JSON list of C-alpha atoms in Angstrom, two decimals:
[
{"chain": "A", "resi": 1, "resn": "UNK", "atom": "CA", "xyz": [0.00, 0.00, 0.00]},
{"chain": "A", "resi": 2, "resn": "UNK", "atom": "CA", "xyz": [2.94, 2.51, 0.68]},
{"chain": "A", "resi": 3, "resn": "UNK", "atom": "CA", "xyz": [4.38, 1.32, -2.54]},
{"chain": "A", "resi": 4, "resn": "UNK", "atom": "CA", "xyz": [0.99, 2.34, -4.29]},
{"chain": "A", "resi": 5, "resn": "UNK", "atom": "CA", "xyz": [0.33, 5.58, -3.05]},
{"chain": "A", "resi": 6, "resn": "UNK", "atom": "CA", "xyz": [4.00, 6.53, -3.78]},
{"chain": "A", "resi": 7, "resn": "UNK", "atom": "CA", "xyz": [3.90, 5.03, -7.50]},
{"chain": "A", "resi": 8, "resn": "UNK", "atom": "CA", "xyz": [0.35, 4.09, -8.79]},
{"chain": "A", "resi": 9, "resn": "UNK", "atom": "CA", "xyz": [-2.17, 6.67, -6.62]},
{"chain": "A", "resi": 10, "resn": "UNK", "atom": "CA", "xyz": [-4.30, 6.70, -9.33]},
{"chain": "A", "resi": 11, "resn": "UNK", "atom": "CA", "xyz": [-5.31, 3.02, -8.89]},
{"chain": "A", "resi": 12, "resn": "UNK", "atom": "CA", "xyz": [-6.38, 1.02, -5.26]},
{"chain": "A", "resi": 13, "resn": "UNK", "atom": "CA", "xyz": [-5.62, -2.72, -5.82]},
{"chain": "A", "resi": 14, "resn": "UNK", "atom": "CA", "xyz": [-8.66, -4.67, -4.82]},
{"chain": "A", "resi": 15, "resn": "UNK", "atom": "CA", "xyz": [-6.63, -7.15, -1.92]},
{"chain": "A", "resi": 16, "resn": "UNK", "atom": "CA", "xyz": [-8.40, -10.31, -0.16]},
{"chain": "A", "resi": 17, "resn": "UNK", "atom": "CA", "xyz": [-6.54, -12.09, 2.43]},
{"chain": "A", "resi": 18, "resn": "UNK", "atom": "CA", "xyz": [-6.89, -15.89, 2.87]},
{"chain": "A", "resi": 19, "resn": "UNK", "atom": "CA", "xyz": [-5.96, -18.19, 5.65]},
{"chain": "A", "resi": 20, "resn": "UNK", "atom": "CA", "xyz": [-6.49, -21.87, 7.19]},
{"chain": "A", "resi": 21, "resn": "UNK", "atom": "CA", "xyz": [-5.62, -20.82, 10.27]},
{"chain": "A", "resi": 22, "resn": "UNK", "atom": "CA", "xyz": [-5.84, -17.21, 11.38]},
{"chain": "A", "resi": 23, "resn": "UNK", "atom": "CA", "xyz": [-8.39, -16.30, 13.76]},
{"chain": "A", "resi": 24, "resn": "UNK", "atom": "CA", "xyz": [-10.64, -12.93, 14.03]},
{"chain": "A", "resi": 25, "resn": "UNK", "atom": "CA", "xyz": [-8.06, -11.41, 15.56]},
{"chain": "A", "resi": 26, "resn": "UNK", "atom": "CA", "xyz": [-5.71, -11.82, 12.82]},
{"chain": "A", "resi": 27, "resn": "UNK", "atom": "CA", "xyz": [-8.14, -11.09, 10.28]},
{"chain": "A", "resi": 28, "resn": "UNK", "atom": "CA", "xyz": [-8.94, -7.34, 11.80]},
{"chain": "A", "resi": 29, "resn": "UNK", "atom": "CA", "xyz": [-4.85, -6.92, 11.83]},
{"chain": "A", "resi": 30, "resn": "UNK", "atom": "CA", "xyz": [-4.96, -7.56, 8.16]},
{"chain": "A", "resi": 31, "resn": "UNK", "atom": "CA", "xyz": [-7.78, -5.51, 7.32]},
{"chain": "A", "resi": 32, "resn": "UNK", "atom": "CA", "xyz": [-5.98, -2.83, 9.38]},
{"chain": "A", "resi": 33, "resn": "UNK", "atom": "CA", "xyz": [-2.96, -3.25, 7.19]},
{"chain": "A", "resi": 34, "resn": "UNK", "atom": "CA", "xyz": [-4.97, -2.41, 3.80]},
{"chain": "A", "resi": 35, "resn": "UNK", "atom": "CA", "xyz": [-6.86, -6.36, 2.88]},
{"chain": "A", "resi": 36, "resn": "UNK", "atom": "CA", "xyz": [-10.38, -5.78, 1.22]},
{"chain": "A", "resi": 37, "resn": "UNK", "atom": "CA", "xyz": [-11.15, -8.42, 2.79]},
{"chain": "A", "resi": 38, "resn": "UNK", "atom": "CA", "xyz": [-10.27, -11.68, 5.03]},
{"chain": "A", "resi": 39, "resn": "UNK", "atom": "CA", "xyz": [-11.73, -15.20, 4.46]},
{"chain": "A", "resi": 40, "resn": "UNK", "atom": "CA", "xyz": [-11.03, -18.49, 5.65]},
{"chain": "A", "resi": 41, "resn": "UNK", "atom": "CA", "xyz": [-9.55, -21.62, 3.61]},
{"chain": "A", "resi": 42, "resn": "UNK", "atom": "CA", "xyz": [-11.16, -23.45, 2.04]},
{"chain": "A", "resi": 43, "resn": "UNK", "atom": "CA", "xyz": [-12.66, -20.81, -0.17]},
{"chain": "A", "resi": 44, "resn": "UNK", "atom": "CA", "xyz": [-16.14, -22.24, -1.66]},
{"chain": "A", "resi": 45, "resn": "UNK", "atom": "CA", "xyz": [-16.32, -21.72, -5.24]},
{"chain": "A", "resi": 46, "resn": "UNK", "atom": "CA", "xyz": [-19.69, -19.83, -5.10]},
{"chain": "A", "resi": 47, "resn": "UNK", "atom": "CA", "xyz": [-17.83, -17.10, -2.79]},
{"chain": "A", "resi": 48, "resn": "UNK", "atom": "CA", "xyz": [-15.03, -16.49, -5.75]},
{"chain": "A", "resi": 49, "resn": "UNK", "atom": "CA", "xyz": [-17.70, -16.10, -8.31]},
{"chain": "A", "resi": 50, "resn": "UNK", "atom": "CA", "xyz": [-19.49, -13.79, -5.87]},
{"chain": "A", "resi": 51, "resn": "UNK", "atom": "CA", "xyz": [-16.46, -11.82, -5.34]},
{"chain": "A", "resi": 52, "resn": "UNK", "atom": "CA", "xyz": [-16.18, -11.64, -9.23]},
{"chain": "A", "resi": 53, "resn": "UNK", "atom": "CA", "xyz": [-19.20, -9.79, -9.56]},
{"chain": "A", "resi": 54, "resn": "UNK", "atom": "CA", "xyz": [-18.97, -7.54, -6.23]},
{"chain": "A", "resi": 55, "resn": "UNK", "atom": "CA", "xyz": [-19.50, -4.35, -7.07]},
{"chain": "A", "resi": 56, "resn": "UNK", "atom": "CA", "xyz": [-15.73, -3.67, -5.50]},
{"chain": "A", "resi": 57, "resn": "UNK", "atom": "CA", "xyz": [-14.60, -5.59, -8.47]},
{"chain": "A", "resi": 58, "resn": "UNK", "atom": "CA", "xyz": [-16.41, -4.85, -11.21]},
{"chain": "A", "resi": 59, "resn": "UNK", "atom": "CA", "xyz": [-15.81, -0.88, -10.09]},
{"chain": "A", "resi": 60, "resn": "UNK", "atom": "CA", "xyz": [-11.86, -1.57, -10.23]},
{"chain": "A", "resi": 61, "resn": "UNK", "atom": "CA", "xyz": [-12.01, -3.71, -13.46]},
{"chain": "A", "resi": 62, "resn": "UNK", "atom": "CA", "xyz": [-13.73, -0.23, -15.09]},
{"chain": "A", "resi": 63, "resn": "UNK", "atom": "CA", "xyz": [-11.34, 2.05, -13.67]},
{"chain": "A", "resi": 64, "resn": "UNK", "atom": "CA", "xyz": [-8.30, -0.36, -15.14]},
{"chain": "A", "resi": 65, "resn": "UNK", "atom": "CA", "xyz": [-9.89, 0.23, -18.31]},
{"chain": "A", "resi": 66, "resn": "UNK", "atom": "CA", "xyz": [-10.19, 3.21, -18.57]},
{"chain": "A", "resi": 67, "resn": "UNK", "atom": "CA", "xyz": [-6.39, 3.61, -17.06]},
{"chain": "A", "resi": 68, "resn": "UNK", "atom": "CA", "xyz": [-5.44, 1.49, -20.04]},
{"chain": "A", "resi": 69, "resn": "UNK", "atom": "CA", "xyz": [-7.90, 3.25, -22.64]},
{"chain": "A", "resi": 70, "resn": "UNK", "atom": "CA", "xyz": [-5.81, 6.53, -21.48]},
{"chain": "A", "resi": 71, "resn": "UNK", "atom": "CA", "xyz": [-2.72, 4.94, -20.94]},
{"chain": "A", "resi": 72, "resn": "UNK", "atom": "CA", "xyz": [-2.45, 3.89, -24.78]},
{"chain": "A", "resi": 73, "resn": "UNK", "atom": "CA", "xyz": [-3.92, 7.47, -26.07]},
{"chain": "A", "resi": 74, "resn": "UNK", "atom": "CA", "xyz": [-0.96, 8.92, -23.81]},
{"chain": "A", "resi": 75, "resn": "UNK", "atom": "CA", "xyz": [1.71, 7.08, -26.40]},
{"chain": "A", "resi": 76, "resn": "UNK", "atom": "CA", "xyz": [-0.11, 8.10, -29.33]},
{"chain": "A", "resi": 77, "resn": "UNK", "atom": "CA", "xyz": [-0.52, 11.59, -28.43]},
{"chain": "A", "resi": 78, "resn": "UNK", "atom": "CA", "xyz": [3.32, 11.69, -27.33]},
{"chain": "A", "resi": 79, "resn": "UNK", "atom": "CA", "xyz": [4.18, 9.97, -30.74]},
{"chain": "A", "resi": 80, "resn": "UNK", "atom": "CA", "xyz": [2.34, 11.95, -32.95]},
{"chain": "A", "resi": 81, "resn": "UNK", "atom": "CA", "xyz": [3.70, 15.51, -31.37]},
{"chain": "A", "resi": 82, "resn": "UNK", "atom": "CA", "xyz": [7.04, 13.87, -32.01]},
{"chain": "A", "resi": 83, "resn": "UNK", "atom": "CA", "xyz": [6.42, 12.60, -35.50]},
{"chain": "A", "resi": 84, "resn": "UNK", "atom": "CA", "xyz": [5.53, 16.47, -36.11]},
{"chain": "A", "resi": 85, "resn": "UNK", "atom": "CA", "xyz": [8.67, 17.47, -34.01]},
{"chain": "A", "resi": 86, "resn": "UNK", "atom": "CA", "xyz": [10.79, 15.32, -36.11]},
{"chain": "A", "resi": 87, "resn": "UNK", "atom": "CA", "xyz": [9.36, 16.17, -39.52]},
{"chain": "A", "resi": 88, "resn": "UNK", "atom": "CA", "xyz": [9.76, 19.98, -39.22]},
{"chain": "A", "resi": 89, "resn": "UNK", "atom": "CA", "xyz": [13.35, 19.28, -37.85]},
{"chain": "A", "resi": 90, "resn": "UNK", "atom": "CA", "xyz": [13.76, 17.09, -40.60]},
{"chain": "A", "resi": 91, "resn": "UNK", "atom": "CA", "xyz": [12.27, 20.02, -43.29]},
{"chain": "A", "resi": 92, "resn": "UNK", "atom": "CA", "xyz": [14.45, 22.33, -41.70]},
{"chain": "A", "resi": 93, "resn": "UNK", "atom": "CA", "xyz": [17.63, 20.26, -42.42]},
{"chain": "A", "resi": 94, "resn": "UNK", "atom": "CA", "xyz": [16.84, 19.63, -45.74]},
{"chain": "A", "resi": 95, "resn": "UNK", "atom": "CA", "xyz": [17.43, 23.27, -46.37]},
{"chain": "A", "resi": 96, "resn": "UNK", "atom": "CA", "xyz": [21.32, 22.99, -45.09]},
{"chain": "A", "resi": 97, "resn": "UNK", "atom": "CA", "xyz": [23.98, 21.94, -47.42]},
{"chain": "A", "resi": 98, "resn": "UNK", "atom": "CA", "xyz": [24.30, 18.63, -48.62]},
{"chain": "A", "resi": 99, "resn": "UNK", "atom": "CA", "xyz": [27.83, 18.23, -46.36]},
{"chain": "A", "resi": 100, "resn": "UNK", "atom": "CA", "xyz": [25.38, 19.29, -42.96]},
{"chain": "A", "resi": 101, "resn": "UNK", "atom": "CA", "xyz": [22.87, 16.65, -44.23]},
{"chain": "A", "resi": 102, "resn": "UNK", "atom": "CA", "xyz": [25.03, 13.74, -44.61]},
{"chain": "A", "resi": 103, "resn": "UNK", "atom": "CA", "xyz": [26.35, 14.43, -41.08]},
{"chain": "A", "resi": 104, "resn": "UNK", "atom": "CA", "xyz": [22.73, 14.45, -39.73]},
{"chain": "A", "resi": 105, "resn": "UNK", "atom": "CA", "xyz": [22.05, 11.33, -41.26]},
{"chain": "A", "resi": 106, "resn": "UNK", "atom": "CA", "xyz": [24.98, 9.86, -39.71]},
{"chain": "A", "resi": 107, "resn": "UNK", "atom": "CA", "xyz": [24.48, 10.83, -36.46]},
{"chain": "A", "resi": 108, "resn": "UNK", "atom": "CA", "xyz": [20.52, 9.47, -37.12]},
{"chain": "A", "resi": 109, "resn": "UNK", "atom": "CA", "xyz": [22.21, 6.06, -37.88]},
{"chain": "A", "resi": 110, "resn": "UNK", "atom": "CA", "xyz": [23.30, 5.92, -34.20]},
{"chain": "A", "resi": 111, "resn": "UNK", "atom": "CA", "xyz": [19.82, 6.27, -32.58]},
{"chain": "A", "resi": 112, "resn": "UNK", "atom": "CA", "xyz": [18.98, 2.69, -32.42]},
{"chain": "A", "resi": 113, "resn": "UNK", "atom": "CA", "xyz": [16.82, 1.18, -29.65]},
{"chain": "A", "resi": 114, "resn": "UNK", "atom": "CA", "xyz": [16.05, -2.41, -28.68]},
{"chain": "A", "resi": 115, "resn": "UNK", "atom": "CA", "xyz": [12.74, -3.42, -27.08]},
{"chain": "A", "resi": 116, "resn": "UNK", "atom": "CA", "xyz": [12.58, -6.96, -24.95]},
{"chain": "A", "resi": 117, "resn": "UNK", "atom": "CA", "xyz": [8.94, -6.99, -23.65]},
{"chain": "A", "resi": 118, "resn": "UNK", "atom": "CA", "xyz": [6.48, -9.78, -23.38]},
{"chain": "A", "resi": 119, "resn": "UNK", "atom": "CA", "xyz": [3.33, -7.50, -23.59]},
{"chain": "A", "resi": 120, "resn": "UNK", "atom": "CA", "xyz": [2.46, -7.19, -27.45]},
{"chain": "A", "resi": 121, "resn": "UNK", "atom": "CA", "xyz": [0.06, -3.92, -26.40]},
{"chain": "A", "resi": 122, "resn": "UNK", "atom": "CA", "xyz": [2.98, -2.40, -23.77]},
{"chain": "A", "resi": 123, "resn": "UNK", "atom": "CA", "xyz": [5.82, -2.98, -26.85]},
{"chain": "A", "resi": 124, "resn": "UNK", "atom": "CA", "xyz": [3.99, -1.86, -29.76]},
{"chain": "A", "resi": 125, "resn": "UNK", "atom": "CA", "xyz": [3.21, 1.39, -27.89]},
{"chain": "A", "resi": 126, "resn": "UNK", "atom": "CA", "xyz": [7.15, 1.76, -26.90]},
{"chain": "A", "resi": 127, "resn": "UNK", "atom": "CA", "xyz": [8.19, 0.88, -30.46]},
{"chain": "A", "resi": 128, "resn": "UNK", "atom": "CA", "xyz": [5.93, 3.93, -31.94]},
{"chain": "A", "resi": 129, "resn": "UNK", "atom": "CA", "xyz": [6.98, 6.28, -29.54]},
{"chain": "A", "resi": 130, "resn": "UNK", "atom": "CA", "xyz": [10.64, 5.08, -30.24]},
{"chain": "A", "resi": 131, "resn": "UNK", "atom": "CA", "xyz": [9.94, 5.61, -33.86]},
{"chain": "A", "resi": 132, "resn": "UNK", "atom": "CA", "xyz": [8.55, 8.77, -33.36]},
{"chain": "A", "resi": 133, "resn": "UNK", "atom": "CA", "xyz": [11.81, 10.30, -31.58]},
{"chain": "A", "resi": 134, "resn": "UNK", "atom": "CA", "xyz": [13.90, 9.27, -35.19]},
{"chain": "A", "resi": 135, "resn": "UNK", "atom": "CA", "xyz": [15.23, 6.00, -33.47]},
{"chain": "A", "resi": 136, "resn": "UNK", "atom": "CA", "xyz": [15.81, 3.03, -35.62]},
{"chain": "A", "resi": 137, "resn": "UNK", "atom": "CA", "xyz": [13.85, 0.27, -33.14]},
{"chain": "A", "resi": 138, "resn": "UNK", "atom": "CA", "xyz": [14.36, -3.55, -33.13]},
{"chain": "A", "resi": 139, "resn": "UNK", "atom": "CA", "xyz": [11.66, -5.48, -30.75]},
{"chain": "A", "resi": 140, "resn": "UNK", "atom": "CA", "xyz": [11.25, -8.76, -29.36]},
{"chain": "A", "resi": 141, "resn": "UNK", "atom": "CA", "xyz": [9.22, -10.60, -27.09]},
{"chain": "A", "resi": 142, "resn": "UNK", "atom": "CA", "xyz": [12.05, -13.44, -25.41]},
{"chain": "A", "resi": 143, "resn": "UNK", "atom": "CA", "xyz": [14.59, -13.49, -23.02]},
{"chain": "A", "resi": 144, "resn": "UNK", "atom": "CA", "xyz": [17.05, -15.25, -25.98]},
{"chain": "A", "resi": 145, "resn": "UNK", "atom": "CA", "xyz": [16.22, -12.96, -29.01]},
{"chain": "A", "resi": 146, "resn": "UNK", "atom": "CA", "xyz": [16.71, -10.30, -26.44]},
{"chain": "A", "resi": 147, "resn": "UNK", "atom": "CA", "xyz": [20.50, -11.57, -24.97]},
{"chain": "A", "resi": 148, "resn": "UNK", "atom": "CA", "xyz": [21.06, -12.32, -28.89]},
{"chain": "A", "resi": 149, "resn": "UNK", "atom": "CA", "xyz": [20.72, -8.81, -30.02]},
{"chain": "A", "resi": 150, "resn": "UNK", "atom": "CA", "xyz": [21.97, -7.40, -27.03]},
{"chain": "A", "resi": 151, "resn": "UNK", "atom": "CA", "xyz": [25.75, -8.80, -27.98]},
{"chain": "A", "resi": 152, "resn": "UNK", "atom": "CA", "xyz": [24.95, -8.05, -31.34]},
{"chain": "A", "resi": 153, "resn": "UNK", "atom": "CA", "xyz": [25.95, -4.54, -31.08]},
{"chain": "A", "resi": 154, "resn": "UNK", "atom": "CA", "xyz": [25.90, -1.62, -29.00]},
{"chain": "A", "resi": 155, "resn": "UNK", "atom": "CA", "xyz": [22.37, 0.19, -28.70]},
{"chain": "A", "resi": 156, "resn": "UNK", "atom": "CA", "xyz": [21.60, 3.70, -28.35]},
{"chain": "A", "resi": 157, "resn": "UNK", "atom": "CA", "xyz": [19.11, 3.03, -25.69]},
{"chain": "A", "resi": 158, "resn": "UNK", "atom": "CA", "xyz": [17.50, -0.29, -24.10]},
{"chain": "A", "resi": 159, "resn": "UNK", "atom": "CA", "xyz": [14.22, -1.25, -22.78]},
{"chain": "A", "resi": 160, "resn": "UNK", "atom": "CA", "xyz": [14.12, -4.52, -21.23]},
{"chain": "A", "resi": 161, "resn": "UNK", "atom": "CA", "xyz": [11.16, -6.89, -19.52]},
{"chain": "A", "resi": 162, "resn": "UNK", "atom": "CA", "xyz": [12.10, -7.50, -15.57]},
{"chain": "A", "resi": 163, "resn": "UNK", "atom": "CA", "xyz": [14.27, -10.45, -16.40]},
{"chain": "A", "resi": 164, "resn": "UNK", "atom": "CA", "xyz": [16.88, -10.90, -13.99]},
{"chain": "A", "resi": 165, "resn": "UNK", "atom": "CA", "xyz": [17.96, -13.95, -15.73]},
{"chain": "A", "resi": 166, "resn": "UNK", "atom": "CA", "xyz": [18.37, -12.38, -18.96]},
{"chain": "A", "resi": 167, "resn": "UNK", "atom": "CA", "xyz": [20.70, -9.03, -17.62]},
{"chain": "A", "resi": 168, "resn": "UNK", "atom": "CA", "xyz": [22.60, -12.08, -15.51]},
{"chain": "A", "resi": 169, "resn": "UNK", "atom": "CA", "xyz": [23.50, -13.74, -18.46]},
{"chain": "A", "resi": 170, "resn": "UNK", "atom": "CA", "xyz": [24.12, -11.07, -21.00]},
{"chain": "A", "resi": 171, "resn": "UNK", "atom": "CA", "xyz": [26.27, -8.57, -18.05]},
{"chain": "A", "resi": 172, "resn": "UNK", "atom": "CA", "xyz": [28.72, -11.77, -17.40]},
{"chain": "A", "resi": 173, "resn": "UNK", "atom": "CA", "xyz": [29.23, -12.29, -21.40]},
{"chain": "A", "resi": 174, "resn": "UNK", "atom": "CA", "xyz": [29.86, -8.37, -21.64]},
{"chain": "A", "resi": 175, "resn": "UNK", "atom": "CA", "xyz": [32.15, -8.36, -18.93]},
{"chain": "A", "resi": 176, "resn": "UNK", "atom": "CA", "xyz": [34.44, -11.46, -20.84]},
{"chain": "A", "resi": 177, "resn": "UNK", "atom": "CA", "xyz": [34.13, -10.32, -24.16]},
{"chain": "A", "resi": 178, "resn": "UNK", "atom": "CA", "xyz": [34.11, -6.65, -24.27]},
{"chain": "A", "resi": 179, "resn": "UNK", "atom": "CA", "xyz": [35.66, -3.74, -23.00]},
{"chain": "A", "resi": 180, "resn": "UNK", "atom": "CA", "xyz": [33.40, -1.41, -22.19]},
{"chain": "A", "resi": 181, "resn": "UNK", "atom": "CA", "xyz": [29.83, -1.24, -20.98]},
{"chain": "A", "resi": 182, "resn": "UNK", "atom": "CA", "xyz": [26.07, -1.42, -22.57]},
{"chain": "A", "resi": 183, "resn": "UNK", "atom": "CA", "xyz": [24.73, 1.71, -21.12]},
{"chain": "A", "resi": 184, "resn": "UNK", "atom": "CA", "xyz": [21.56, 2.88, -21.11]},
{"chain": "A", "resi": 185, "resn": "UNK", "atom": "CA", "xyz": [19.64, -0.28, -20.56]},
{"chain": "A", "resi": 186, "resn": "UNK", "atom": "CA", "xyz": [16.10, 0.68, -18.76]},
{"chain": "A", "resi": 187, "resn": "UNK", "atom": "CA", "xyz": [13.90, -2.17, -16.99]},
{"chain": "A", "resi": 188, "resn": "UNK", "atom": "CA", "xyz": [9.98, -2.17, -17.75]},
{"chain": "A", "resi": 189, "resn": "UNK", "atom": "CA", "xyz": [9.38, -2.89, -13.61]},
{"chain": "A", "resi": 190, "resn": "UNK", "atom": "CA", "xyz": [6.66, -2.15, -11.31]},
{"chain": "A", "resi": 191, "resn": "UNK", "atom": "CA", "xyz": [9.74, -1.90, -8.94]},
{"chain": "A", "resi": 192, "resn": "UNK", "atom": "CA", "xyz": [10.96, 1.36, -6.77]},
{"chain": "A", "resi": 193, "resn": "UNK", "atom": "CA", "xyz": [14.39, 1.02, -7.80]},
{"chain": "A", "resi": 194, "resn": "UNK", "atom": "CA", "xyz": [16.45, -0.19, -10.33]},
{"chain": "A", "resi": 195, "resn": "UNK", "atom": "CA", "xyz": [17.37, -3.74, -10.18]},
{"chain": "A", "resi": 196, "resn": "UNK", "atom": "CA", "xyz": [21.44, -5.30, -10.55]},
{"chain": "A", "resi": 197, "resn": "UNK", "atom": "CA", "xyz": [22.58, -5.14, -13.96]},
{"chain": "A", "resi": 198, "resn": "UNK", "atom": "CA", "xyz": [20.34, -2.20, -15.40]},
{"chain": "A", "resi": 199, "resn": "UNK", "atom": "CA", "xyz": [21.21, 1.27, -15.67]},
{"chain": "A", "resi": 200, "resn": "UNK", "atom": "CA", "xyz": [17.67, 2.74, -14.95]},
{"chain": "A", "resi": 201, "resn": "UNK", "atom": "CA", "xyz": [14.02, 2.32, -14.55]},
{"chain": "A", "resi": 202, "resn": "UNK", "atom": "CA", "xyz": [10.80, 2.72, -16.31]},
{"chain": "A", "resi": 203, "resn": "UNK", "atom": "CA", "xyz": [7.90, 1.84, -14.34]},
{"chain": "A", "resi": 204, "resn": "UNK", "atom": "CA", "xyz": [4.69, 0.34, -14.86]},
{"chain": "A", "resi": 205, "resn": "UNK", "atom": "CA", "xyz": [2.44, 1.29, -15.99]},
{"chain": "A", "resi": 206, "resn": "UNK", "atom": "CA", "xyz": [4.73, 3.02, -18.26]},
{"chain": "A", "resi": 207, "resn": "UNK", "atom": "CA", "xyz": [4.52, 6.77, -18.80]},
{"chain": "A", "resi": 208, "resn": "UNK", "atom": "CA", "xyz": [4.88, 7.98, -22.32]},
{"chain": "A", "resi": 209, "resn": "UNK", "atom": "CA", "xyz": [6.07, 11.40, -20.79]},
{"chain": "A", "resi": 210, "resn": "UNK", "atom": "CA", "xyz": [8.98, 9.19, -18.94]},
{"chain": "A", "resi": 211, "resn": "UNK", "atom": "CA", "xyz": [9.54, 6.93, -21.63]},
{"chain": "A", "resi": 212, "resn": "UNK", "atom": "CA", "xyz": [10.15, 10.33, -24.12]},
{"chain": "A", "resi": 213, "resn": "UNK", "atom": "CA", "xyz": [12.34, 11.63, -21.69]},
{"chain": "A", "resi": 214, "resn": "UNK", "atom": "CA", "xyz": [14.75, 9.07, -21.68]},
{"chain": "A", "resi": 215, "resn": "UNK", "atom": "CA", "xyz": [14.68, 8.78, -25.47]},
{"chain": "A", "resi": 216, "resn": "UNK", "atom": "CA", "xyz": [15.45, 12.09, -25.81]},
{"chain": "A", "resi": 217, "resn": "UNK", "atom": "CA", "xyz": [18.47, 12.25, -22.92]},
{"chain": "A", "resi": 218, "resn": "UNK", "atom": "CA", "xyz": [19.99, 9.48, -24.98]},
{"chain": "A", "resi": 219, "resn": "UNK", "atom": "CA", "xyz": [19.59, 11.34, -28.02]},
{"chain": "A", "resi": 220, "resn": "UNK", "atom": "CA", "xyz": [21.31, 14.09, -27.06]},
{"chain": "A", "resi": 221, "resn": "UNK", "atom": "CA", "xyz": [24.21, 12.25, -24.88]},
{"chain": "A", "resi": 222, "resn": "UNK", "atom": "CA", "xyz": [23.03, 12.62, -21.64]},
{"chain": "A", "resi": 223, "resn": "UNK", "atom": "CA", "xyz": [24.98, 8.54, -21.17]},
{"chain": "A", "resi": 224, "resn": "UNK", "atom": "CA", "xyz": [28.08, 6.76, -20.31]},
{"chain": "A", "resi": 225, "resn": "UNK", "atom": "CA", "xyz": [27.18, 4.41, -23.75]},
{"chain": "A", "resi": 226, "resn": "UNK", "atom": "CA", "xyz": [30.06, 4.53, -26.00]},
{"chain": "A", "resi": 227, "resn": "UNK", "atom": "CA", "xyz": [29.91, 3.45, -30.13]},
{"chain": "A", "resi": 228, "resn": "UNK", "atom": "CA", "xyz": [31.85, 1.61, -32.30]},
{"chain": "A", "resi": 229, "resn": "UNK", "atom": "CA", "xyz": [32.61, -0.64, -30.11]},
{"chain": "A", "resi": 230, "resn": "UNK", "atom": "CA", "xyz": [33.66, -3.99, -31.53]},
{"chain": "A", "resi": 231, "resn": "UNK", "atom": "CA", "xyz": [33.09, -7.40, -29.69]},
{"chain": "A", "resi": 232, "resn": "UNK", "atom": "CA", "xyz": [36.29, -9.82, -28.80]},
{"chain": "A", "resi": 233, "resn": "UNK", "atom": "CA", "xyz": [35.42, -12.95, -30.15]},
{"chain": "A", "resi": 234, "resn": "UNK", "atom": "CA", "xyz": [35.43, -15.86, -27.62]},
{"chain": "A", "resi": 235, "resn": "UNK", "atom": "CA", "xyz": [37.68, -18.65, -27.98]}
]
């Protein structure tokens, strides 16, 4: 509950304790601690599919809608004021000489991003606000596409699914192989704080605002990330 009203105010999760063996006493303690509600095991199905329809429920299943009906108008709002951004930069360079173009579009090829996220709806909204800011954007939905591309080459900017396993395993191939660090590699996290192995956080749900601010730090070096880096191949 601290956690919520610190990241997620906007949204009361709907809690019911359950117990074999706790007594009244217990159950007021964790009502007092923020539970719904307490019940005793075993829970009959006909209480479940009561609790289903409770208006409690069915109140909080239309405010996540309309959370997530927002949530996804959010991106495309963000992405198409950036698509305009981007398009009157891009008219604007076009009227430079051909020498100042050339070196814009080389600097362009560097904004790549990478996108590791399970969630088709939460990744296809990243990916077009990605796109919007200019950057070239490879996504995928595994853990092993993900550590694939991630020794690939060096990215611009990462977002990455919580997947301890997955930063694990990549960070301790970087660390034999190459000599210097991925930077900029963001975890999609309902966390607080960063976890071992990533270099930031974006929390869920995700903010488009926060998710455009990071694309545009890296864009304009606000990062440690370093390109042109070439692996050492493993013997």
């Amino acid at each position: 509950r601290a956690w919520e009203q610190d990241h997620r105010p906007e949204f009361c999760q709907y809690v019911i304790g359950i117990s074999a063996h706790a007594n009244g006493k217990d159950a007021q303690v964790g009502l007092k601690s923020g539970m719904n509600r307490f019940m005793g095991k075993p829970v009959p199905l006909k209480s479940l599919s009561d609790i289903a329809k409770c208006k409690e429920v069915t109140d909080a299943s239309t405010q996540l809608d309309l959370i997530y009906s927002r949530s996804r108008q959010e991106f495309v709002d963000a992405a198409r004021a950036s698509e305009i951004s981007r398009l009157h930069n891009e008219d604007v360079h076009s009227l430079r000489s051909s020498m100042t173009s050339l070196s814009s579009n080389s600097n362009n090829a560097k904004k790549t991003c990478l996108i590791v996220e399970q969630d088709a709806d939460a990744c296809r909204s990243l990916k077009r606000l990605a796109k919007a800011h200019g950057y070239s954007v490879v996504s995928v939905t595994t853990a092993e596409d993900g550590i694939r591309l991630l020794k690939l080459r060096m990215w611009l900017v990462c977002f990455i699914d919580n997947n301890p396993n997955l930063i694990v395993t990549f960070r301790d191939w970087e660390h034999k192989t190459r000599s210097i660090k991925q930077g900029n590699v963001y975890v999609i996290s309902d966390t607080s704080h960063p976890l071992n192995g990533f270099d930031g956080l974006l929390s869920k749900p995700v903010s488009a605002a926060k998710a455009s601010q990071i694309l545009e730090d890296c864009e304009v070096g606000k990062s440690e990330t370093t390109f042109n880096i070439v692996s050492v191949p493993t013997r």
